[in-house]
CSV table of C-alpha atoms and ligand atoms in Angstrom, one decimal:
chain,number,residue,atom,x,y,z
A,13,UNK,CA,-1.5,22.3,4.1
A,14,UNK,CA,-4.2,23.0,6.2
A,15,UNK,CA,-5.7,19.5,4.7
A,16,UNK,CA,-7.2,17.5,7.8
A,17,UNK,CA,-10.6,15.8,6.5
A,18,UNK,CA,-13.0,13.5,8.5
A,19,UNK,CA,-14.8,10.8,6.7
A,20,UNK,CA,-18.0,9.1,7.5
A,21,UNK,CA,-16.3,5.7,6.6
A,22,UNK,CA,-16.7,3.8,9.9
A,23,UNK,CA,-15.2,0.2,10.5
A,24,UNK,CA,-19.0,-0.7,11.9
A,25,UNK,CA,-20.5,0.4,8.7
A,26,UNK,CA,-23.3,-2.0,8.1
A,27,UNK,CA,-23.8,-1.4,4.4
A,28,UNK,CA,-22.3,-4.1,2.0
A,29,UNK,CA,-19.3,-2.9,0.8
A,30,UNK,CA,-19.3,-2.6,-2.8
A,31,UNK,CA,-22.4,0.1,-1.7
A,32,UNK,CA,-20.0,1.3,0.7
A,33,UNK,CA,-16.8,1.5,-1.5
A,34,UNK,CA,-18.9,3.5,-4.5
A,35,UNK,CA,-19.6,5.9,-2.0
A,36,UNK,CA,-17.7,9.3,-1.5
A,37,UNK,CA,-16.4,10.5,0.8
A,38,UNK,CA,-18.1,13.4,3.1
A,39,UNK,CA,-15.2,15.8,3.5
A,40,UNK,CA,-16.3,18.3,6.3
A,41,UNK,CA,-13.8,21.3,6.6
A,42,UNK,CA,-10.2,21.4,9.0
A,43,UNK,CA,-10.4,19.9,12.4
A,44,UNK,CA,-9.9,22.0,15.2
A,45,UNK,CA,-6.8,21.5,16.6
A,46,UNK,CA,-7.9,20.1,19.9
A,47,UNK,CA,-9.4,17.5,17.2
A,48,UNK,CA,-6.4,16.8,16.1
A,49,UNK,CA,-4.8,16.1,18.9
A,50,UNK,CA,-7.3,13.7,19.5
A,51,UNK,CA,-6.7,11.3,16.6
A,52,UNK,CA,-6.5,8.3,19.0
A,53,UNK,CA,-10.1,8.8,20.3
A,54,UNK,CA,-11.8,9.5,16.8
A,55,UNK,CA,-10.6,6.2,16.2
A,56,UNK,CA,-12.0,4.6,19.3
A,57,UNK,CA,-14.9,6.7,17.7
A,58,UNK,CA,-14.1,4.5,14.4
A,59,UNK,CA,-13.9,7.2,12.1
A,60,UNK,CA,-10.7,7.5,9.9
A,61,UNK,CA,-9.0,11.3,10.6
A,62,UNK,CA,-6.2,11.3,7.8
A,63,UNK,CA,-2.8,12.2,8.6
A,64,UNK,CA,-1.5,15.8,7.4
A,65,UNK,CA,0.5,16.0,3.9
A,66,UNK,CA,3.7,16.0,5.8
A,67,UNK,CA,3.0,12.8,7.8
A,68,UNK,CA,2.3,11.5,4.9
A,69,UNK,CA,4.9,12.1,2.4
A,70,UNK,CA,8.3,13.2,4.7
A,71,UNK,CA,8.2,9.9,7.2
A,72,UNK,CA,8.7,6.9,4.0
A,73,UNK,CA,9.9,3.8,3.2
A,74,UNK,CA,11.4,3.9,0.2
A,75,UNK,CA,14.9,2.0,0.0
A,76,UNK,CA,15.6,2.7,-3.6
A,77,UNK,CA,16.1,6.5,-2.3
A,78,UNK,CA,17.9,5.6,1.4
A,79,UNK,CA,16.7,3.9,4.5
A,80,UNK,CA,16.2,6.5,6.6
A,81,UNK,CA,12.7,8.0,7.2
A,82,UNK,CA,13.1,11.1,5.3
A,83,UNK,CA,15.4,10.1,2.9
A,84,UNK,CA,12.9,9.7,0.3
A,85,UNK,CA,11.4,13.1,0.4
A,86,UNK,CA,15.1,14.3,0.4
A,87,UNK,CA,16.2,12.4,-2.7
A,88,UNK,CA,13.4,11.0,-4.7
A,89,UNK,CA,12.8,14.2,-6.5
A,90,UNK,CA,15.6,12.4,-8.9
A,91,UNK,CA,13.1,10.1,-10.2
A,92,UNK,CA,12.0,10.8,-13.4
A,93,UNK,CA,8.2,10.4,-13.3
A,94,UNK,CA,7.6,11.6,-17.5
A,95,UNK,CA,7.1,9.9,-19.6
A,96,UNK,CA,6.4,6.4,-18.0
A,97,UNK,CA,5.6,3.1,-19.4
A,98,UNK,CA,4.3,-0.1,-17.8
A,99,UNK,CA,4.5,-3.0,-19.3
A,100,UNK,CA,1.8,-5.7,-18.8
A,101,UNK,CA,3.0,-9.4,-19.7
A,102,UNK,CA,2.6,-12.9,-19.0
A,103,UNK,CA,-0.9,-14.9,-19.0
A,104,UNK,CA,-2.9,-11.8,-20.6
A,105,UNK,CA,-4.8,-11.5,-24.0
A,106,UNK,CA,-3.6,-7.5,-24.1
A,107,UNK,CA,0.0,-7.9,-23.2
A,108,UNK,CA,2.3,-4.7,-23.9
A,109,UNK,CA,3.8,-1.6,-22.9
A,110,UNK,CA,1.3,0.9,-21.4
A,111,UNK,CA,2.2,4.3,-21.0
A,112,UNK,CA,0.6,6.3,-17.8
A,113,UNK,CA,-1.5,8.8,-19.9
A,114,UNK,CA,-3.1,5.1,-21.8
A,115,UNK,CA,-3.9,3.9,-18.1
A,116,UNK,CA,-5.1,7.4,-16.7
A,117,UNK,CA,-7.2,7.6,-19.6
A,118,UNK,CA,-9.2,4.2,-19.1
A,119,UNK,CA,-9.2,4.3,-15.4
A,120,UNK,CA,-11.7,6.1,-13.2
A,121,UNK,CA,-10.0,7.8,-10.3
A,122,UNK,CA,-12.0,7.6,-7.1
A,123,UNK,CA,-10.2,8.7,-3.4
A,124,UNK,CA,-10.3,6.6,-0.9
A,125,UNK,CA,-9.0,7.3,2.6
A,126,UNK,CA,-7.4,3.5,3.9
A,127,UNK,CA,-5.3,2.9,7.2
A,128,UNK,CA,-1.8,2.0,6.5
A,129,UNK,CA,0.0,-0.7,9.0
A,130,UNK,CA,4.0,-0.9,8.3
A,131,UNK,CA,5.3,-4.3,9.9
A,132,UNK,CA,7.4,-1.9,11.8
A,133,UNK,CA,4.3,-1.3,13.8
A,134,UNK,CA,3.7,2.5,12.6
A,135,UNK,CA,0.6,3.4,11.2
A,136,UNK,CA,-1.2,6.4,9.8
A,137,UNK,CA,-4.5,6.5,7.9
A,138,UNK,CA,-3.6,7.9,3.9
A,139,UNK,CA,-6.8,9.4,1.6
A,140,UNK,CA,-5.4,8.1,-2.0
A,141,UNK,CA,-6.2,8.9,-5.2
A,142,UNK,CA,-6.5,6.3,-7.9
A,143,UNK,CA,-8.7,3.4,-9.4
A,144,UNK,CA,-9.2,-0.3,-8.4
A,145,UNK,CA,-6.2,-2.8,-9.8
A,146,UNK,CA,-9.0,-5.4,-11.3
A,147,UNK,CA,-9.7,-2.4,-13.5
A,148,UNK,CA,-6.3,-2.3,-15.0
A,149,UNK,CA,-6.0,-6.5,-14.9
A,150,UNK,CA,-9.4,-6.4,-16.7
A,151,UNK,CA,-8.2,-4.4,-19.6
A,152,UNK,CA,-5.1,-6.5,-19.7
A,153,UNK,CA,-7.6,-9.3,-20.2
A,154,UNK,CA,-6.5,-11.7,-17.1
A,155,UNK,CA,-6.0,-15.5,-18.8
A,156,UNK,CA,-7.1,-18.9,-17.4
A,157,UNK,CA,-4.5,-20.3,-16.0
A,158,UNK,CA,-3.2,-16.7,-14.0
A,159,UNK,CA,-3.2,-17.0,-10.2
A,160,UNK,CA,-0.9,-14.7,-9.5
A,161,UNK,CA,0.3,-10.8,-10.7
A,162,UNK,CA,4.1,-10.4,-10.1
A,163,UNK,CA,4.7,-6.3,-9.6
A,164,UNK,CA,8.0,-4.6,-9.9
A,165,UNK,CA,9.7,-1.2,-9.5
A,166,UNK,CA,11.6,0.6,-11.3
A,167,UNK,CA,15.4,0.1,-11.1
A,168,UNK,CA,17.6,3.3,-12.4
A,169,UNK,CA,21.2,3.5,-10.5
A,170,UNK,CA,21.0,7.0,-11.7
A,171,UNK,CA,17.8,7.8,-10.3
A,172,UNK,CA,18.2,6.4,-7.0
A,173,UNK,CA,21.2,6.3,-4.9
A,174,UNK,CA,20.0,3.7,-2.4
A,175,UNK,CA,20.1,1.0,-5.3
A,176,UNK,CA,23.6,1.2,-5.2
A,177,UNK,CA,23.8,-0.6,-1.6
A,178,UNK,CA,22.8,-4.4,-1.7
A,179,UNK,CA,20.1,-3.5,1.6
A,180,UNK,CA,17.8,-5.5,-0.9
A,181,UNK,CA,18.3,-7.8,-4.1
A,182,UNK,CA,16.6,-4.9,-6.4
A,183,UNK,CA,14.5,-3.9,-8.2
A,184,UNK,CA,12.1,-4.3,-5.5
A,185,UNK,CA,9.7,-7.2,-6.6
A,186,UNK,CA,6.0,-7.7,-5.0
A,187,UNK,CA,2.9,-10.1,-5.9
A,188,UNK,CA,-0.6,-10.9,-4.8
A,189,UNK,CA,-3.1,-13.9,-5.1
A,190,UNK,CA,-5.1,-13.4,-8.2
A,191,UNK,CA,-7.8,-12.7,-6.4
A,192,UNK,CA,-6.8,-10.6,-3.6
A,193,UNK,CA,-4.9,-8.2,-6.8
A,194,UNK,CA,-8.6,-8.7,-8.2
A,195,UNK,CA,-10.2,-7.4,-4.4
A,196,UNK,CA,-12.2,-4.3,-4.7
A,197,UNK,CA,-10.4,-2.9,-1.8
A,198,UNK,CA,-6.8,-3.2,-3.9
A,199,UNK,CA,-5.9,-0.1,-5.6
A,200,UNK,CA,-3.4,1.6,-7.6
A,201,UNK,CA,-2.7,4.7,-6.1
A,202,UNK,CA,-1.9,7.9,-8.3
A,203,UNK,CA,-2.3,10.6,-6.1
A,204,UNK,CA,-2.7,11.9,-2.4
A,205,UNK,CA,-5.0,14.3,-1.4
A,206,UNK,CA,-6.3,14.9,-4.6
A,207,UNK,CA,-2.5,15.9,-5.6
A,208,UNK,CA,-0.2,14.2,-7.9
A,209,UNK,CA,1.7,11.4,-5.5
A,210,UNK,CA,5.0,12.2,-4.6
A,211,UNK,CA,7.8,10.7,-6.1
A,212,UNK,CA,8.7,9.7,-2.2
A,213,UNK,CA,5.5,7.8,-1.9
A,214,UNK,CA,5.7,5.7,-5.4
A,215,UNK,CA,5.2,8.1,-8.3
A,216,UNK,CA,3.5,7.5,-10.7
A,217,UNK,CA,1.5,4.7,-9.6
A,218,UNK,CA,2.0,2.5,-6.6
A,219,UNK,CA,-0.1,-0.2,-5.7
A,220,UNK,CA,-2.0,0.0,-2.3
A,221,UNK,CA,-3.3,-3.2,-0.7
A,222,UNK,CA,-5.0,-1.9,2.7
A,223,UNK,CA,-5.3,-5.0,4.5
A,224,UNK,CA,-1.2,-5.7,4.3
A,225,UNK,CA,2.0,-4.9,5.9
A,226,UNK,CA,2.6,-1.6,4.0
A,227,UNK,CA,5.8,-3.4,2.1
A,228,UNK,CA,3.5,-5.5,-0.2
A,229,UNK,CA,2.3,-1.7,-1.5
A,230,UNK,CA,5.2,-1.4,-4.1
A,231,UNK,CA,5.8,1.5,-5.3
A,232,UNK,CA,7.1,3.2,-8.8
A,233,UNK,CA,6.0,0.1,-10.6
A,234,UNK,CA,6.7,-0.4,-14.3
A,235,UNK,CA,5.9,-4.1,-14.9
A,236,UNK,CA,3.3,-6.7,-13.9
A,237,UNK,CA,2.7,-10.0,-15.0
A,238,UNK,CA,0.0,-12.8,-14.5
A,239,UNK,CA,1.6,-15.8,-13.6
A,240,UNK,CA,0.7,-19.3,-12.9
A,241,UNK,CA,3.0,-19.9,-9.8
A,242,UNK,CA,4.0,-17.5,-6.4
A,243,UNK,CA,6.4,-15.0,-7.4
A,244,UNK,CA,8.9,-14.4,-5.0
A,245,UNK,CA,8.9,-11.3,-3.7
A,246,UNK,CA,11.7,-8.6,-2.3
A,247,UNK,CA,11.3,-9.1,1.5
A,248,UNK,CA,10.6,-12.6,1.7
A,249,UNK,CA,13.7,-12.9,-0.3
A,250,UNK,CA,15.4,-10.8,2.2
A,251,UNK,CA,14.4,-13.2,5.4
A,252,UNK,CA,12.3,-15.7,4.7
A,253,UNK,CA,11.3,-16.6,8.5
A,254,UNK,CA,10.1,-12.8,8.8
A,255,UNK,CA,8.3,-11.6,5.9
A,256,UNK,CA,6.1,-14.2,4.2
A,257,UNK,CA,4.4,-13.9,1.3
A,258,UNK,CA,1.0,-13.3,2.4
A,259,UNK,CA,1.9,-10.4,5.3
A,260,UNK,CA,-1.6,-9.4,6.1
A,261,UNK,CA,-1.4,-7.5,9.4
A,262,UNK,CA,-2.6,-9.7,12.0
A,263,UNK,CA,-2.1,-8.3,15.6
A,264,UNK,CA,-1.8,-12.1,17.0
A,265,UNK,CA,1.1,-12.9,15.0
A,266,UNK,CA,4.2,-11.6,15.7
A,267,UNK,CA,6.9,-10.7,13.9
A,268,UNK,CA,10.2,-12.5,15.4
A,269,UNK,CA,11.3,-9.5,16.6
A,270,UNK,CA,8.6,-7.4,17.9
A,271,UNK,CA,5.1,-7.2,19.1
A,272,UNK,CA,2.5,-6.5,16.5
A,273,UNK,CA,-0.6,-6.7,18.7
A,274,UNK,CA,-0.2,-2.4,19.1
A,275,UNK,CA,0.7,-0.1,16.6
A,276,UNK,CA,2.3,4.0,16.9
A,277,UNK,CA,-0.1,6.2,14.8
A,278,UNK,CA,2.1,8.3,13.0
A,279,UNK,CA,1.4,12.3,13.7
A,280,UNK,CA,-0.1,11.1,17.3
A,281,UNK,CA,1.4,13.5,19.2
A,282,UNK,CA,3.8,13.4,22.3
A,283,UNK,CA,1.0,12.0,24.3
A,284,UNK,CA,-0.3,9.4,22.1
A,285,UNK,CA,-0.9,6.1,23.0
A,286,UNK,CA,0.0,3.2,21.1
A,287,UNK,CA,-3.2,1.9,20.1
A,288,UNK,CA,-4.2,-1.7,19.3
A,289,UNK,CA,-3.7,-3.6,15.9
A,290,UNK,CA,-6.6,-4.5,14.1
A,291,UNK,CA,-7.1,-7.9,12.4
A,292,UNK,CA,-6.6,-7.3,8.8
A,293,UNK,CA,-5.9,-3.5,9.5
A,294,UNK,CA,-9.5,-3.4,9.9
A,295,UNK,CA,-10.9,-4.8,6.7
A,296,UNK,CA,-11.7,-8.5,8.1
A,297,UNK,CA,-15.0,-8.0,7.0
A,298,UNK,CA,-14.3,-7.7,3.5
A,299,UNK,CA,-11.2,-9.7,3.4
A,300,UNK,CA,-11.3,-12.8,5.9
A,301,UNK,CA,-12.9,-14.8,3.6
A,302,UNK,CA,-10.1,-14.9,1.2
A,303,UNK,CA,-8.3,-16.8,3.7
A,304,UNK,CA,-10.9,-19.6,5.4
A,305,UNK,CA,-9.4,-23.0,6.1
A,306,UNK,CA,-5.5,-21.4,6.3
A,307,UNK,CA,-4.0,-21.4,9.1
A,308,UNK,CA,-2.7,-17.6,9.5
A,309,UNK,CA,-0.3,-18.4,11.7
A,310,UNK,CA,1.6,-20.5,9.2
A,311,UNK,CA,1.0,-18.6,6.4
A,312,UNK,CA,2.7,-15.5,7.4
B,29,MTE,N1,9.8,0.0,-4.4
B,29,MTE,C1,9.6,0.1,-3.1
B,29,MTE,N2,8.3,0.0,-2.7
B,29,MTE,C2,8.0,0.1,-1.3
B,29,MTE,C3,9.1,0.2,-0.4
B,29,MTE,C4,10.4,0.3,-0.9
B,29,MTE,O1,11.4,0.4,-0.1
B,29,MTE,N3,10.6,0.2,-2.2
B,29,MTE,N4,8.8,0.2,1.0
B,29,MTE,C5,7.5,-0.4,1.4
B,29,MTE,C6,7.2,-0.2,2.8
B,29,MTE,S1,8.1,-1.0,3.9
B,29,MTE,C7,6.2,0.7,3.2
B,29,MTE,S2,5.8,0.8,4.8
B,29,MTE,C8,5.5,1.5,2.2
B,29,MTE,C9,5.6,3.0,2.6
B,29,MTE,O2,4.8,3.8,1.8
B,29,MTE,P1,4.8,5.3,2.1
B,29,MTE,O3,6.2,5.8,2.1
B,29,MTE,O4,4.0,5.9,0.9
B,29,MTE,O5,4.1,5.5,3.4
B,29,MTE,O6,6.0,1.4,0.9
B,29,MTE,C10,6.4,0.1,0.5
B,29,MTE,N5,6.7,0.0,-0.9
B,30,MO,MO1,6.9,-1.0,5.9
């Protein structure tokens, strides 16, 4: 893949964002590779340069399919992705089981390219494929009374080896604030680079939550429900005093074990610099304001 685009999103974009989100994307042709190389400064530059394909969908987090790096793109190819069914339950008027050609046919997909900050301090910067989550809520009809949406994967011992080791209480469970699931910047991603999305990366629809430790992005998901209390979710679960519930990547918070003021950008090169963390992965500006009066330090 010869697939290296430049956008003209910039984090000191002035223009309001709804403007700025309805806007596609300039792609300009492949980067030189002495551009490439130089991923670090076009960032300094605040432009988003996407990681290759192979950044992208052979170095995963995917436990379901093994916990090492490129197990996923090894064994995922197991998971059957056709058909697919969803089912949408709890505080909606349209509650039922969806099927992925129902969704894809009522959903506009749109790309957007979004950096992507695993709490393991790795980062690269993904251009998805797929269509804004308060879409999908919408047509489920969201109830009074919701404040949360509970997400879950898939769970098929058959499918997926790595099930079959108690790394996590499975299936992987996630969930979001009504109204950070109901965030213009919160997606459901279907594709990469204009291609299908790998099974590795959360075929056929994984949610993508930009401002976030990656792990809130659940992939492979086949229920969601509104709820009227915090679901509990798969990491939290797994060490409480880690991974909260919120996780929105804040580079003065660290995790217990390491650093998260810095970050490795995936694909850097030998050379590369760790470069620094940015609050909210860079999305502050659209997203702070979900959080005014808490006390980010607490609620982790
Ligand atoms: N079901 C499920 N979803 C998951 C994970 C997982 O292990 N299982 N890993 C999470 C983590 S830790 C990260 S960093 C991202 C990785 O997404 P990517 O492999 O597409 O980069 O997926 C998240 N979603
Ligand atoms: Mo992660």
């Amino acid at each position: 893949m010869a697939h290296r685009w430049k956008n003209d999103l910039t984090r000191a974009d002035a223009t309001p964002y709804a403007a700025f989100m309805n806007r596609r994307q300039l792609m300009g042709g492949a980067l030189g590779l002495g551009l490439i190389g130089a991923a670090g400064a076009a960032r300094a530059a605040e432009e988003l340069v996407p990681n290759s394909w192979e950044d992208i969908t052979q170095y995963n987090n995917y436990y379901e399919f093994g916990t090492r790096k490129d197990d996923p793109a090894r064994n995922a190819h197991t998971l059957t992705t056709s058909p697919w069914t969803v089912k949408i339950d709890g505080l909606v008027d349209n509650p039922g089981d969806y099927s992925m050609a129902q969704i894809l046919d009522a959903m506009t997909i749109e790309e957007r390219i979004y950096r992507f900050r695993c709490v393991e301090a790795w980062s690269m910067v993904i251009p998805w494929n797929g269509f804004e989550l308060a879409d999908l809520l919408t047509m489920a009809g969201v109830q009074d009374g919701a404040k949360y949406v509970a997400f879950e994967t898939a769970l098929r011992p058959d499918e997926m080896p790595g099930v079959s080791y108690p790394v996590l209480d499975w299936p992987y469970v996630e969930g979001l604030r009504l109204d950070e699931a109901m965030h213009p910047l919160t997606m459901m991603a279907t594709g990469i680079y204009g291609k299908t999305i790998p099974n590795q990366n959360g075929a056929p629809m994984r949610l993508v939550v930009p401002w976030k430790y990656g792990f809130k992005s659940i992939k492979s998901i086949v229920r969601i429900t509104l709820t009227e209390d915090e679901p509990p979710t798969s990491w939290n679960k797994a060490n409480a005093r880690e991974y909260g519930f919120y996780s929105n990547v804040n580079p003065e918070v660290d995790h217990p074990r390491w650093s998260q003021a810095s970050e490795r950008l995936v694909g850097g090169g030998l050379f590369a610099r760790r470069q620094p963390t940015l609050m909210f992965n860079g999305y502050a500006d659209e997203v702070a304001s979900l959080y005014e009066g808490m006390d980010l330090s607490k609620f982790i």
